[in-house]
Amino acid sequence: MSTDSAAKPAADATAEPRDFVRQIVRDDLASGRQAAIRTRFPPEPNGYLHIGHAKAICLSFGIAREFGGWCNLRLDDTNPGKENPEFVEGIKEDVRWLGYDWHELRHASDYFEVFYRAAVKLIEDGVAYVDDLDAEQVRAYRGTLTEPGRNSPFRDRSVAENLDLFRRMRAGEFDDGSKTLRAKIDMAAGNINLRDPALYRIRKVTHQNTGDAWPIYPMYDFAHALSDALEGITHSLCTLEFEDHRPLYDWCVDKVDLPNHPELWQPLIDAGLPTTPAKPRQIEFSRLNLSYCITSKRKLAQLVNEGHVDGWDDPRMNTLRGLRRRGFTPAGLRLLIERVGISKQNSVIDYAVLEGCIREDLDATSPRRMAVLDPLKLVVTNLPADHEETLAFANHPKDESFGTRDVPFSPQVWIEREDFAEVPPKGFKRLIPGGEVRLRGVGIVKCEEVIKDADGHVTELHVTLDPESRHGLPGADRKVKGTIHWVSAKHAVDTEVRLYDRLFSVPAPDDESDGQPWTAHINPEAKRITRGWLEPAAAGAAAEQRFQFERIGYFVADRVDHRPDAPVFNRIVTLRDTWAKQAGA
Ligand code: ATP
Ligand code: MG
């Protein structure tokens, strides 16, 4: 059984990426517009990271690393109630697992006092006002894509009145939703984001970091732009849906003008948070979309909450922790992101591309082991029943640096049931009655007798071993068509095997145009639990150790449940793409 070609470049060894974002960064450095590169990755801690986030992480952290700059991890925690410290820890762990580390860990909530002062400045400058319209009225005044909006009747309040009302909003005097602070921009702007967007809302909700200190919370566009500016971010990289928000982002950065107003960020200096504000540039790129995947945190949460999966780290989930538990490698995921590239073009990447990247990395990095998942007993009758020997097997067929291991052999072994056929299909190269096959590393055996139970079910094969065909002897080169793997029955270790496959059985589970809810496309075959026999060297694996089980696939010792005395292995991916055939490709 062959694996992926070794001729392909190994993971991480490909050419330097040259996408449009890196070109902008290069130009900014060359022209002296920027002296150093500073980026950030700003997840909202309202769920665990998913495969889509891997693209944003690899881009922002990757660019910082490649150009000798730094990248912050910033938790965008401006939505109390939905956010949770458990997710914060998970996000940190997942970013590190992908192979990156941050310069500083920041929270948008670190800046609440600065945002507040900035809002007061905007009121004083006459470019923000307190509005009494409720959410529904605001919507009615906003206009549409084809019609301009109308000014709120509260738009022309005096600076003094606005300052008074905003201070009282901050003091908690008003009810949730009864007032907002809005930017005074242009209700007729073609870009609806510029029609006096809200900057602050009243929400009397306890915040996981700031407790009950704030009854008002900043809106995303305001908080995000100012957070970037405060951290001195040079290139703020985000996905295309923020393109229409860029004018507002720039408006916030320009109107607040942090670099020239140190009194606004003095609280950070006092709190020991180093601060050198700058004017960041937002650049948008297309999201990563993968077939057979869901990349909405809301839907991923639904899968967990409705019990469709066993948790956020279920190996069927395309969360980073799910992929990790499944056995996917950080290098394989980075390879995917590199292959997909960075552009402004929206597209859907075939899940097979991801599996291909994982296989490619695993082929290069996984030691080989033997395991039998559907066992049939094979007895070598011309060896003494108590015969035992230790064979030395190479751990990797293409890389000697993996060394060798001891594999115990005895005359009773397990082979895969499918490696024997009483009535062979056309082209069958493995064992048949009276036929020969090579027992990997042992020699050539001939099937002399097929033992069956009363129902005619094959229970055992009796074979003879050609002593001349054993390793190191002149007859060892004798050709037979097939080679099969085995595990010595006496030494085999019983293992649980979890056979995972794609969670959805259709390429676009999100597409509900067929009238079915997306959850109807969950693949019932995506998890099958079975048992198997392992050679001893596999059973002793550490959690998260990955192997190629020869001729079967790539497997990982389960991160949570595996123990050497009670092994549990997850199938990471089969050796070949089994979906292309089903799709008729
Ligand atoms: P969701 O819509 O599922 O809640 P989100 O995009 O809002 O996800 P955030 O936590 O706000 O999640 O995302 C953090 C960063 O990751 C953002 O800058 C966002 O642009 C980026 N990101 C999210 N999904 C993808 C994706 N599929 N491809 C690339 N980048 C993504
Ligand atoms: Mg978001």
Coordinates of C-alpha atoms and ligand atoms in Angstrom, one line a residue:
M1 CA 0.0 0.0 0.0
S2 CA 1.6 3.3 -1.1
T3 CA 1.1 6.6 0.7
D4 CA 1.3 10.1 -0.7
S5 CA 4.2 10.7 -3.0
A6 CA 7.4 11.7 -1.2
A7 CA 8.3 13.9 -4.1
K8 CA 5.9 16.7 -2.9
P9 CA 7.5 19.4 -0.8
A10 CA 7.2 18.7 2.9
A11 CA 5.0 21.0 5.0
D12 CA 6.5 24.3 5.8
A13 CA 9.2 24.0 3.1
T14 CA 7.4 25.9 0.4
A15 CA 8.3 29.2 -1.2
E16 CA 7.8 32.5 0.6
P17 CA 4.2 33.7 0.1
R18 CA 3.7 36.7 -2.1
D19 CA 0.1 37.8 -1.7
F20 CA -1.3 41.3 -2.0
V21 CA -1.3 41.9 1.8
R22 CA 2.4 41.0 2.1
Q23 CA 3.1 43.2 -0.9
I24 CA 1.5 46.2 0.9
V25 CA 3.6 45.4 4.0
R26 CA 6.8 45.1 1.9
D27 CA 6.0 48.4 0.2
D28 CA 5.2 50.2 3.5
L29 CA 8.6 49.0 4.9
A30 CA 10.5 49.9 1.8
S31 CA 9.0 53.4 1.6
G32 CA 9.6 54.0 5.3
R33 CA 5.9 54.6 5.8
Q34 CA 6.2 52.0 8.6
A35 CA 9.3 51.3 10.6
A36 CA 8.0 48.0 12.0
I37 CA 5.0 45.7 11.4
R38 CA 2.4 45.3 14.1
T39 CA -0.7 43.2 13.7
R40 CA -3.4 41.7 15.9
F41 CA -5.8 38.9 15.9
P42 CA -9.1 40.0 17.5
P43 CA -11.5 37.1 18.3
E44 CA -14.7 37.6 20.3
P45 CA -14.6 35.1 23.1
N46 CA -18.1 33.9 22.5
G47 CA -17.1 30.5 21.2
Y48 CA -14.0 28.4 20.3
L49 CA -12.0 29.1 17.2
H50 CA -12.7 27.3 14.0
I51 CA -10.8 26.4 10.9
G52 CA -11.8 29.8 9.3
H53 CA -10.0 31.6 12.1
A54 CA -6.8 29.6 11.3
K55 CA -6.6 31.7 8.1
A56 CA -6.8 35.0 10.0
I57 CA -4.3 33.7 12.6
C58 CA -1.8 32.4 10.1
L59 CA -2.0 35.7 8.2
S60 CA -1.6 38.2 11.1
F61 CA 0.8 36.2 13.2
G62 CA 2.6 34.9 10.1
I63 CA 3.2 38.4 8.7
A64 CA 4.4 39.7 12.0
R65 CA 6.9 36.8 12.2
E66 CA 8.1 37.0 8.6
F67 CA 8.7 40.8 8.8
G68 CA 10.3 40.8 12.3
G69 CA 7.3 42.6 13.9
W70 CA 4.8 41.5 16.4
C71 CA 1.2 40.4 16.7
N72 CA -1.1 40.9 19.7
L73 CA -3.9 38.6 20.7
R74 CA -6.8 40.9 21.5
L75 CA -10.0 39.6 22.9
D76 CA -12.9 41.7 21.6
D77 CA -15.0 41.5 24.7
T78 CA -17.5 44.2 24.1
N79 CA -20.6 42.0 24.3
P80 CA -21.0 40.9 27.9
G81 CA -23.4 38.1 28.5
K82 CA -22.3 36.2 25.4
E83 CA -18.7 35.9 26.3
N84 CA -17.1 33.5 28.7
P85 CA -13.6 33.1 30.3
E86 CA -13.6 29.4 29.2
F87 CA -13.5 30.6 25.6
V88 CA -10.6 33.0 26.4
E89 CA -8.5 30.1 27.7
G90 CA -9.5 28.0 24.8
I91 CA -8.6 30.7 22.3
K92 CA -5.1 31.1 23.9
E93 CA -4.5 27.4 23.8
D94 CA -5.6 27.1 20.2
V95 CA -3.5 29.9 18.9
R96 CA -0.4 28.4 20.6
W97 CA -1.2 25.0 19.3
L98 CA -1.3 26.4 15.8
G99 CA 2.3 27.5 16.4
Y100 CA 2.0 31.2 17.2
D101 CA 2.6 33.3 20.2
W102 CA 1.5 36.9 20.9
H103 CA 3.4 40.0 21.8
E104 CA 0.8 41.0 24.3
L105 CA -2.6 39.7 25.4
R106 CA -5.1 42.5 25.5
H107 CA -8.8 42.8 26.0
A108 CA -11.0 45.5 24.4
S109 CA -12.3 45.9 28.0
D110 CA -8.8 47.1 29.0
Y111 CA -9.6 50.2 27.1
F112 CA -13.1 51.0 28.3
E113 CA -12.0 54.1 30.1
V114 CA -10.2 55.3 27.0
F115 CA -13.2 54.6 24.8
Y116 CA -15.3 56.6 27.2
R117 CA -12.9 59.6 27.2
A118 CA -12.7 59.4 23.4
A119 CA -16.5 59.5 23.2
V120 CA -16.6 62.6 25.4
K121 CA -14.0 64.2 23.1
L122 CA -16.2 63.5 20.1
I123 CA -19.2 65.1 21.9
E124 CA -17.0 68.1 22.8
D125 CA -15.9 68.3 19.2
G126 CA -19.5 68.4 18.0
V127 CA -19.4 65.1 16.1
A128 CA -21.3 62.8 18.5
Y129 CA -24.7 63.2 20.1
V130 CA -27.1 61.4 22.5
D131 CA -30.1 60.1 20.8
D132 CA -33.4 59.1 22.4
L133 CA -34.8 57.1 19.5
D134 CA -35.3 53.5 20.3
A135 CA -34.0 50.7 18.1
E136 CA -37.1 50.5 15.9
Q137 CA -37.2 54.2 15.4
V138 CA -33.5 54.3 14.5
R139 CA -34.2 51.7 11.9
A140 CA -37.0 53.7 10.4
Y141 CA -34.9 56.8 10.2
R142 CA -32.0 55.0 8.7
G143 CA -33.3 54.9 5.1
T144 CA -32.4 52.1 2.7
L145 CA -29.8 51.3 0.1
T146 CA -31.8 53.5 -2.4
E147 CA -33.2 56.1 0.0
P148 CA -31.3 58.5 2.3
G149 CA -32.0 58.4 6.0
R150 CA -33.6 61.2 8.0
N151 CA -31.9 63.2 10.8
S152 CA -33.0 62.2 14.3
P153 CA -35.0 65.0 16.1
F154 CA -32.2 64.8 18.8
R155 CA -29.4 65.3 16.4
D156 CA -28.9 69.0 17.2
R157 CA -28.7 68.8 20.9
S158 CA -26.1 71.2 22.4
V159 CA -22.7 70.0 23.4
A160 CA -23.5 70.7 27.0
E161 CA -26.7 68.7 26.9
N162 CA -25.0 65.8 25.1
L163 CA -22.2 65.8 27.7
D164 CA -24.7 65.8 30.5
L165 CA -26.8 63.0 29.1
F166 CA -23.8 60.9 28.2
R167 CA -22.4 61.3 31.7
R168 CA -25.7 60.2 33.1
M169 CA -25.8 57.2 30.7
R170 CA -22.4 56.3 32.2
A171 CA -23.8 56.8 35.7
G172 CA -26.5 54.3 35.0
E173 CA -29.5 56.7 35.2
F174 CA -31.2 55.4 32.1
D175 CA -32.8 52.1 31.1
D176 CA -31.3 49.6 28.6
G177 CA -32.0 50.7 25.0
S178 CA -33.5 54.1 26.0
K179 CA -30.6 56.1 24.6
T180 CA -27.5 55.7 22.4
L181 CA -24.5 57.8 21.7
R182 CA -24.3 58.3 17.9
A183 CA -21.6 59.6 15.6
K184 CA -22.8 62.7 13.8
I185 CA -21.7 61.9 10.2
D186 CA -24.2 62.0 7.4
M187 CA -27.7 60.5 7.3
A188 CA -27.6 60.7 3.5
A189 CA -24.3 58.9 3.1
G190 CA -24.4 56.2 0.4
N191 CA -22.7 53.9 2.8
I192 CA -25.3 53.1 5.5
N193 CA -22.5 52.5 8.0
L194 CA -21.9 56.2 7.9
R195 CA -25.5 57.2 8.7
D196 CA -24.9 58.3 12.2
P197 CA -23.8 54.9 13.5
A198 CA -24.2 54.1 17.2
L199 CA -21.0 54.4 19.3
Y200 CA -22.3 53.4 22.7
R201 CA -25.4 51.6 24.0
I202 CA -26.8 51.1 27.4
R203 CA -26.6 47.6 28.7
K204 CA -26.8 46.8 32.4
V205 CA -25.1 43.5 32.1
T206 CA -22.2 42.2 34.2
H207 CA -19.0 42.0 32.2
Q208 CA -16.6 39.1 32.8
N209 CA -13.7 41.4 33.3
T210 CA -15.1 44.7 34.4
G211 CA -18.0 43.4 36.5
D212 CA -20.7 46.1 37.0
A213 CA -18.4 49.0 36.5
W214 CA -20.0 49.9 33.2
P215 CA -23.7 50.2 32.3
I216 CA -22.8 51.3 28.8
Y217 CA -20.7 49.4 26.3
P218 CA -19.0 50.6 23.1
M219 CA -20.1 49.3 19.7
Y220 CA -17.8 47.1 17.7
D221 CA -16.7 49.6 15.0
F222 CA -15.7 52.2 17.5
A223 CA -14.0 49.9 20.0
H224 CA -12.2 47.9 17.3
A225 CA -10.8 51.0 15.5
L226 CA -9.6 52.6 18.7
S227 CA -8.1 49.3 20.1
D228 CA -6.1 49.0 16.9
A229 CA -4.9 52.6 17.1
L230 CA -4.1 52.3 20.9
E231 CA -1.9 49.2 20.3
G232 CA 0.0 50.9 17.5
I233 CA -1.2 48.4 15.0
T234 CA 0.1 49.2 11.5
H235 CA -1.9 46.7 9.4
S236 CA -5.3 45.7 10.7
L237 CA -6.2 42.6 8.7
C238 CA -9.8 41.4 8.6
T239 CA -12.3 39.7 6.4
L240 CA -14.2 41.2 3.5
E241 CA -17.4 41.8 5.3
F242 CA -15.7 44.7 7.1
E243 CA -14.8 46.5 3.8
D244 CA -18.0 48.6 4.1
H245 CA -17.0 49.5 7.6
R246 CA -13.6 50.8 6.7
P247 CA -14.8 54.4 6.2
L248 CA -16.3 54.4 9.7
Y249 CA -13.1 52.7 11.0
D250 CA -11.1 55.6 9.5
W251 CA -13.5 58.1 10.8
C252 CA -13.1 56.9 14.4
V253 CA -9.4 56.8 14.1
D254 CA -9.2 60.3 12.6
K255 CA -11.7 62.0 14.7
V256 CA -10.4 60.7 18.0
D257 CA -6.8 61.2 16.9
L258 CA -5.2 59.3 19.8
P259 CA -1.6 60.0 18.9
N260 CA -2.2 63.7 19.5
H261 CA -4.3 63.3 22.7
P262 CA -2.3 61.5 25.4
E263 CA -4.8 62.6 28.0
L264 CA -7.2 60.1 26.5
W265 CA -4.9 57.1 27.1
Q266 CA -3.3 58.3 30.3
P267 CA -5.4 55.7 32.2
L268 CA -3.5 52.9 30.3
I269 CA -0.1 54.3 31.3
D270 CA -1.3 54.5 34.9
A271 CA -2.4 50.9 34.7
G272 CA 1.0 49.8 33.4
L273 CA -0.2 49.0 29.9
P274 CA 2.5 50.4 27.5
T275 CA 0.8 52.5 24.8
T276 CA 2.1 54.1 21.7
P277 CA -0.9 54.9 19.5
A278 CA -0.6 55.1 15.7
K279 CA -2.9 55.3 12.7
P280 CA -3.7 51.8 11.6
R281 CA -4.6 50.7 8.1
Q282 CA -7.4 48.2 7.6
I283 CA -7.0 45.7 4.8
E284 CA -9.6 43.1 4.0
F285 CA -9.2 39.6 2.6
S286 CA -11.6 36.8 1.7
R287 CA -12.8 34.4 4.3
L288 CA -11.8 30.7 4.3
N289 CA -14.8 28.7 3.3
L290 CA -14.4 24.9 3.2
S291 CA -16.9 22.4 1.8
Y292 CA -18.5 20.0 4.3
C293 CA -17.7 22.6 7.1
I294 CA -19.6 25.0 9.2
T295 CA -17.7 28.2 10.0
S296 CA -20.3 30.1 12.1
K297 CA -19.7 30.1 15.8
R298 CA -23.5 30.3 16.3
K299 CA -24.0 27.0 14.4
L300 CA -21.0 25.3 16.0
A301 CA -22.5 26.2 19.4
Q302 CA -25.8 24.8 18.2
L303 CA -24.2 21.5 17.3
V304 CA -22.8 21.3 20.8
N305 CA -25.9 22.5 22.7
E306 CA -28.3 20.3 20.8
G307 CA -26.1 17.2 21.4
H308 CA -25.4 16.5 17.7
V309 CA -21.7 16.1 18.8
D310 CA -19.9 15.3 22.0
G311 CA -18.6 18.8 22.7
W312 CA -16.5 21.6 21.2
D313 CA -13.6 19.3 20.9
D314 CA -15.5 16.4 19.3
P315 CA -13.2 15.1 16.6
R316 CA -15.9 15.6 14.0
M317 CA -16.0 19.4 14.7
N318 CA -14.1 21.8 12.6
T319 CA -13.2 23.8 15.6
L320 CA -9.5 24.0 16.1
R321 CA -9.8 21.9 19.3
G322 CA -11.9 19.4 17.4
L323 CA -9.4 19.1 14.6
R324 CA -6.7 18.8 17.2
R325 CA -8.4 16.0 19.0
R326 CA -9.0 14.4 15.6
G327 CA -5.3 14.4 15.1
F328 CA -4.9 17.1 12.5
T329 CA -1.5 18.7 12.7
P330 CA -0.7 22.4 13.1
A331 CA 1.8 22.1 10.2
G332 CA -0.9 20.5 8.0
L333 CA -3.3 23.4 8.7
R334 CA -0.7 26.0 8.1
L335 CA 0.1 24.2 4.8
L336 CA -3.6 24.5 3.9
I337 CA -3.6 28.2 4.6
E338 CA -0.5 28.7 2.5
R339 CA -1.9 26.7 -0.4
V340 CA -5.2 28.5 -0.3
G341 CA -3.4 31.9 -0.3
I342 CA -4.7 35.4 0.5
S343 CA -6.8 37.3 -2.0
K344 CA -10.1 39.3 -2.1
Q345 CA -11.8 36.5 -4.2
N346 CA -14.5 34.6 -2.4
S347 CA -14.3 30.9 -3.0
V348 CA -15.1 27.5 -1.4
I349 CA -12.1 25.2 -0.9
D350 CA -12.8 21.5 -1.3
Y351 CA -12.4 19.6 2.0
A352 CA -10.2 17.2 0.1
V353 CA -7.6 19.9 -0.2
L354 CA -7.5 20.1 3.6
E355 CA -7.3 16.3 3.9
G356 CA -4.5 16.3 1.3
C357 CA -2.5 18.8 3.4
I358 CA -2.9 16.7 6.5
R359 CA -1.9 13.5 4.7
E360 CA 1.1 15.2 3.2
D361 CA 2.3 16.3 6.6
L362 CA 1.5 13.0 8.3
D363 CA 3.2 11.0 5.6
A364 CA 6.4 12.8 6.4
T365 CA 6.1 12.9 10.1
S366 CA 4.3 9.8 11.3
P367 CA 6.0 6.6 12.3
R368 CA 4.5 3.4 10.9
R369 CA 2.8 0.8 13.1
M370 CA 0.7 -2.3 12.4
A371 CA -2.8 -2.6 13.6
V372 CA -5.7 -5.0 12.6
L373 CA -9.2 -3.6 12.9
D374 CA -11.3 -6.5 11.5
P375 CA -9.3 -9.5 12.7
L376 CA -9.1 -13.0 11.2
K377 CA -6.8 -15.5 12.9
L378 CA -3.9 -16.9 10.7
V379 CA -1.9 -19.8 12.0
V380 CA 1.5 -20.7 10.7
T381 CA 1.5 -24.5 11.0
N382 CA 5.1 -25.3 10.2
L383 CA 6.5 -23.4 13.1
P384 CA 6.5 -24.8 16.7
A385 CA 3.4 -23.5 18.5
D386 CA 5.6 -21.8 21.1
H387 CA 7.9 -20.2 18.5
E388 CA 8.6 -16.5 19.3
E389 CA 10.9 -14.0 17.7
T390 CA 11.5 -10.3 17.6
L391 CA 11.7 -8.6 14.2
A392 CA 13.2 -5.2 13.6
F393 CA 10.9 -2.9 11.5
A394 CA 11.8 0.4 10.1
N395 CA 9.6 3.1 11.6
H396 CA 9.4 5.0 8.3
P397 CA 9.9 3.7 4.8
K398 CA 11.4 6.9 3.4
D399 CA 13.2 8.4 6.4
E400 CA 15.9 6.4 8.2
S401 CA 16.1 9.0 10.9
F402 CA 12.9 7.5 12.4
G403 CA 15.0 4.4 13.3
T404 CA 13.6 0.9 13.9
R405 CA 11.4 -0.8 16.5
D406 CA 11.0 -4.3 17.8
V407 CA 7.9 -6.2 16.5
P408 CA 7.2 -9.5 18.2
F409 CA 6.2 -12.4 16.0
S410 CA 4.6 -15.7 16.8
P411 CA 2.9 -18.4 14.7
Q412 CA -0.6 -17.1 15.5
V413 CA -1.3 -13.7 14.0
W414 CA -4.3 -11.4 13.3
I415 CA -4.7 -10.3 9.7
E416 CA -7.5 -8.1 8.3
R417 CA -10.5 -10.2 7.3
E418 CA -10.6 -8.4 4.0
D419 CA -7.1 -9.5 3.1
F420 CA -8.5 -13.0 2.5
A421 CA -11.1 -14.0 -0.1
E422 CA -12.4 -17.4 -0.7
V423 CA -13.9 -16.3 -4.0
P424 CA -11.6 -13.5 -5.0
P425 CA -12.9 -10.6 -6.9
K426 CA -11.1 -9.7 -10.2
G427 CA -7.6 -8.4 -9.6
F428 CA -7.5 -9.5 -5.9
K429 CA -3.8 -9.8 -4.9
R430 CA -4.0 -10.9 -1.4
L431 CA -4.6 -14.3 0.2
I432 CA -6.9 -16.9 -1.4
P433 CA -7.2 -20.7 -0.7
G434 CA -4.1 -22.3 -2.0
G435 CA -2.5 -18.9 -2.8
E436 CA 0.5 -17.1 -1.5
V437 CA 1.0 -13.7 0.1
R438 CA 3.9 -12.0 1.8
L439 CA 3.4 -11.5 5.6
R440 CA 5.1 -8.2 6.0
G441 CA 8.6 -8.6 7.3
V442 CA 8.1 -12.3 8.0
G443 CA 8.1 -14.2 4.6
I444 CA 5.8 -15.8 2.1
V445 CA 2.9 -17.9 3.4
K446 CA 0.7 -20.3 1.5
C447 CA -2.9 -20.8 2.5
E448 CA -3.3 -24.6 3.1
E449 CA -6.6 -24.8 4.9
V450 CA -9.6 -22.6 5.6
I451 CA -11.4 -23.3 8.9
K452 CA -15.0 -22.5 9.2
D453 CA -17.7 -22.6 11.9
A454 CA -21.0 -24.4 11.6
D455 CA -22.5 -21.5 9.8
G456 CA -19.8 -21.6 7.1
H457 CA -18.2 -18.4 8.5
V458 CA -14.3 -18.4 8.1
T459 CA -12.7 -18.5 11.6
E460 CA -9.1 -19.3 10.9
L461 CA -6.6 -19.8 8.1
H462 CA -3.9 -22.4 8.3
V463 CA -0.8 -21.5 6.3
T464 CA 2.8 -22.7 5.8
L465 CA 5.7 -20.3 5.8
D466 CA 8.3 -20.8 3.1
P467 CA 11.5 -20.9 5.2
E468 CA 13.6 -19.8 2.2
S469 CA 11.6 -16.6 1.9
R470 CA 12.5 -15.2 5.3
H471 CA 14.3 -11.9 5.7
G472 CA 18.0 -12.1 4.8
L473 CA 17.8 -15.4 2.9
P474 CA 18.3 -15.7 -0.8
G475 CA 14.6 -16.6 -1.3
A476 CA 13.5 -13.4 0.3
D477 CA 13.3 -11.7 -3.0
R478 CA 10.9 -14.2 -4.5
K479 CA 8.0 -12.2 -5.9
V480 CA 4.4 -12.7 -4.8
K481 CA 1.6 -10.3 -5.8
G482 CA 0.5 -9.1 -2.4
T483 CA 1.9 -8.1 1.0
I484 CA -0.3 -7.9 4.0
H485 CA 0.2 -6.7 7.6
W486 CA -0.4 -8.6 10.8
V487 CA -0.2 -8.4 14.5
S488 CA 1.1 -11.3 16.7
A489 CA -2.0 -12.6 18.5
K490 CA 0.0 -13.4 21.6
H491 CA 1.4 -9.9 21.9
A492 CA -1.5 -7.9 20.4
V493 CA -3.0 -5.2 22.6
D494 CA -6.7 -4.6 22.4
T495 CA -7.6 -1.1 21.5
E496 CA -10.7 1.1 21.0
V497 CA -10.7 2.6 17.6
R498 CA -12.9 5.6 16.7
L499 CA -13.4 5.9 13.0
Y500 CA -14.2 9.5 12.2
D501 CA -15.3 10.9 8.9
R502 CA -16.8 14.2 7.6
L503 CA -19.5 15.6 9.9
F504 CA -21.7 16.5 7.0
S505 CA -22.7 14.3 4.1
V506 CA -23.2 17.2 1.6
P507 CA -20.6 19.8 0.5
A508 CA -22.7 22.8 1.4
P509 CA -24.5 22.0 4.7
D510 CA -25.4 25.7 5.2
D511 CA -27.4 25.7 2.0
E512 CA -31.0 25.3 3.1
S513 CA -32.5 25.9 -0.4
D514 CA -33.6 22.3 -0.5
G515 CA -36.0 23.1 2.3
Q516 CA -34.1 21.0 4.8
P517 CA -32.5 22.5 7.9
W518 CA -28.7 22.4 7.9
T519 CA -28.7 19.9 10.8
A520 CA -30.5 17.4 8.5
H521 CA -27.2 16.9 6.7
I522 CA -25.2 15.5 9.6
N523 CA -23.5 12.4 8.5
P524 CA -24.6 9.5 10.8
E525 CA -21.5 7.5 9.6
A526 CA -19.1 10.3 10.8
K527 CA -18.4 8.4 14.1
R528 CA -18.1 4.7 14.4
I529 CA -16.6 3.0 17.4
T530 CA -14.9 -0.3 16.9
R531 CA -12.1 -2.4 18.4
G532 CA -8.8 -3.5 17.0
W533 CA -5.5 -5.2 17.7
L534 CA -2.3 -3.2 18.0
E535 CA 1.3 -4.2 18.0
P536 CA 2.8 -3.3 21.4
A537 CA 4.8 -0.4 20.2
A538 CA 1.6 1.4 19.2
A539 CA -0.2 0.8 22.4
G540 CA 2.5 2.5 24.5
A541 CA 1.9 5.8 22.7
A542 CA 1.6 9.1 24.5
A543 CA -1.6 11.0 24.1
E544 CA -1.7 12.9 20.8
Q545 CA 1.0 10.7 19.3
R546 CA 0.2 10.1 15.7
F547 CA 1.0 7.0 13.6
Q548 CA 0.3 5.6 10.2
F549 CA -1.3 2.2 10.8
E550 CA 0.0 0.5 7.7
R551 CA -2.4 0.1 4.9
I552 CA -5.3 1.5 7.0
G553 CA -4.8 5.2 7.6
Y554 CA -3.4 7.8 10.0
F555 CA -4.4 7.5 13.7
V556 CA -3.8 9.5 16.8
A557 CA -3.8 8.4 20.5
D558 CA -6.8 10.2 21.8
R559 CA -5.9 13.4 23.7
V560 CA -8.4 12.7 26.5
D561 CA -9.2 9.0 26.7
H562 CA -6.1 7.1 25.6
R563 CA -4.1 5.2 28.2
P564 CA -1.3 2.7 27.3
D565 CA -3.1 0.0 29.3
A566 CA -6.5 1.0 27.6
P567 CA -5.6 2.5 24.3
V568 CA -8.0 4.7 22.3
F569 CA -7.1 5.7 18.8
N570 CA -8.9 8.1 16.5
R571 CA -8.7 7.9 12.8
I572 CA -7.3 11.2 11.5
V573 CA -7.8 10.5 7.9
T574 CA -7.8 7.5 5.5
L575 CA -4.7 6.9 3.3
R576 CA -6.6 7.9 0.2
D577 CA -9.5 10.2 -0.6
T578 CA -12.6 8.0 -0.3
W579 CA -15.0 10.8 -1.1
A580 CA -13.9 11.6 -4.6
K581 CA -15.3 8.3 -5.8
Q582 CA -18.6 8.8 -4.1
A583 CA -19.0 12.3 -5.6
G584 CA -18.5 10.6 -9.0
A585 CA -15.2 12.4 -9.6
Ligands
ATP1 P1 -18.7 34.2 13.7 O1 -19.3 35.0 12.6 O2 -18.8 32.8 13.5 O3 -19.2 34.7 15.0 P2 -16.6 35.9 13.6 O4 -15.9 36.1 12.3 O5 -17.5 37.0 14.0 O6 -17.2 34.5 13.6 P3 -14.5 36.7 15.4 O7 -14.2 36.1 16.7 O8 -15.1 38.1 15.4 O9 -15.5 35.6 14.7 O10 -13.3 36.5 14.4 C1 -12.0 37.0 14.7 C2 -11.3 37.2 13.4 O11 -11.3 36.0 12.6 C3 -12.0 38.3 12.6 O12 -11.0 39.2 12.3 C4 -12.5 37.6 11.4 O13 -12.4 38.4 10.3 C5 -11.6 36.3 11.3 N1 -12.4 35.2 10.7 C6 -13.5 34.7 11.2 N2 -13.9 33.7 10.4 C7 -13.0 33.6 9.4 C8 -12.9 32.8 8.2 N3 -13.8 31.9 7.8 N4 -11.8 33.0 7.4 C9 -10.9 33.9 7.7 N5 -11.0 34.7 8.8 C10 -12.0 34.6 9.6
MG2 MG -17.1 38.9 14.6

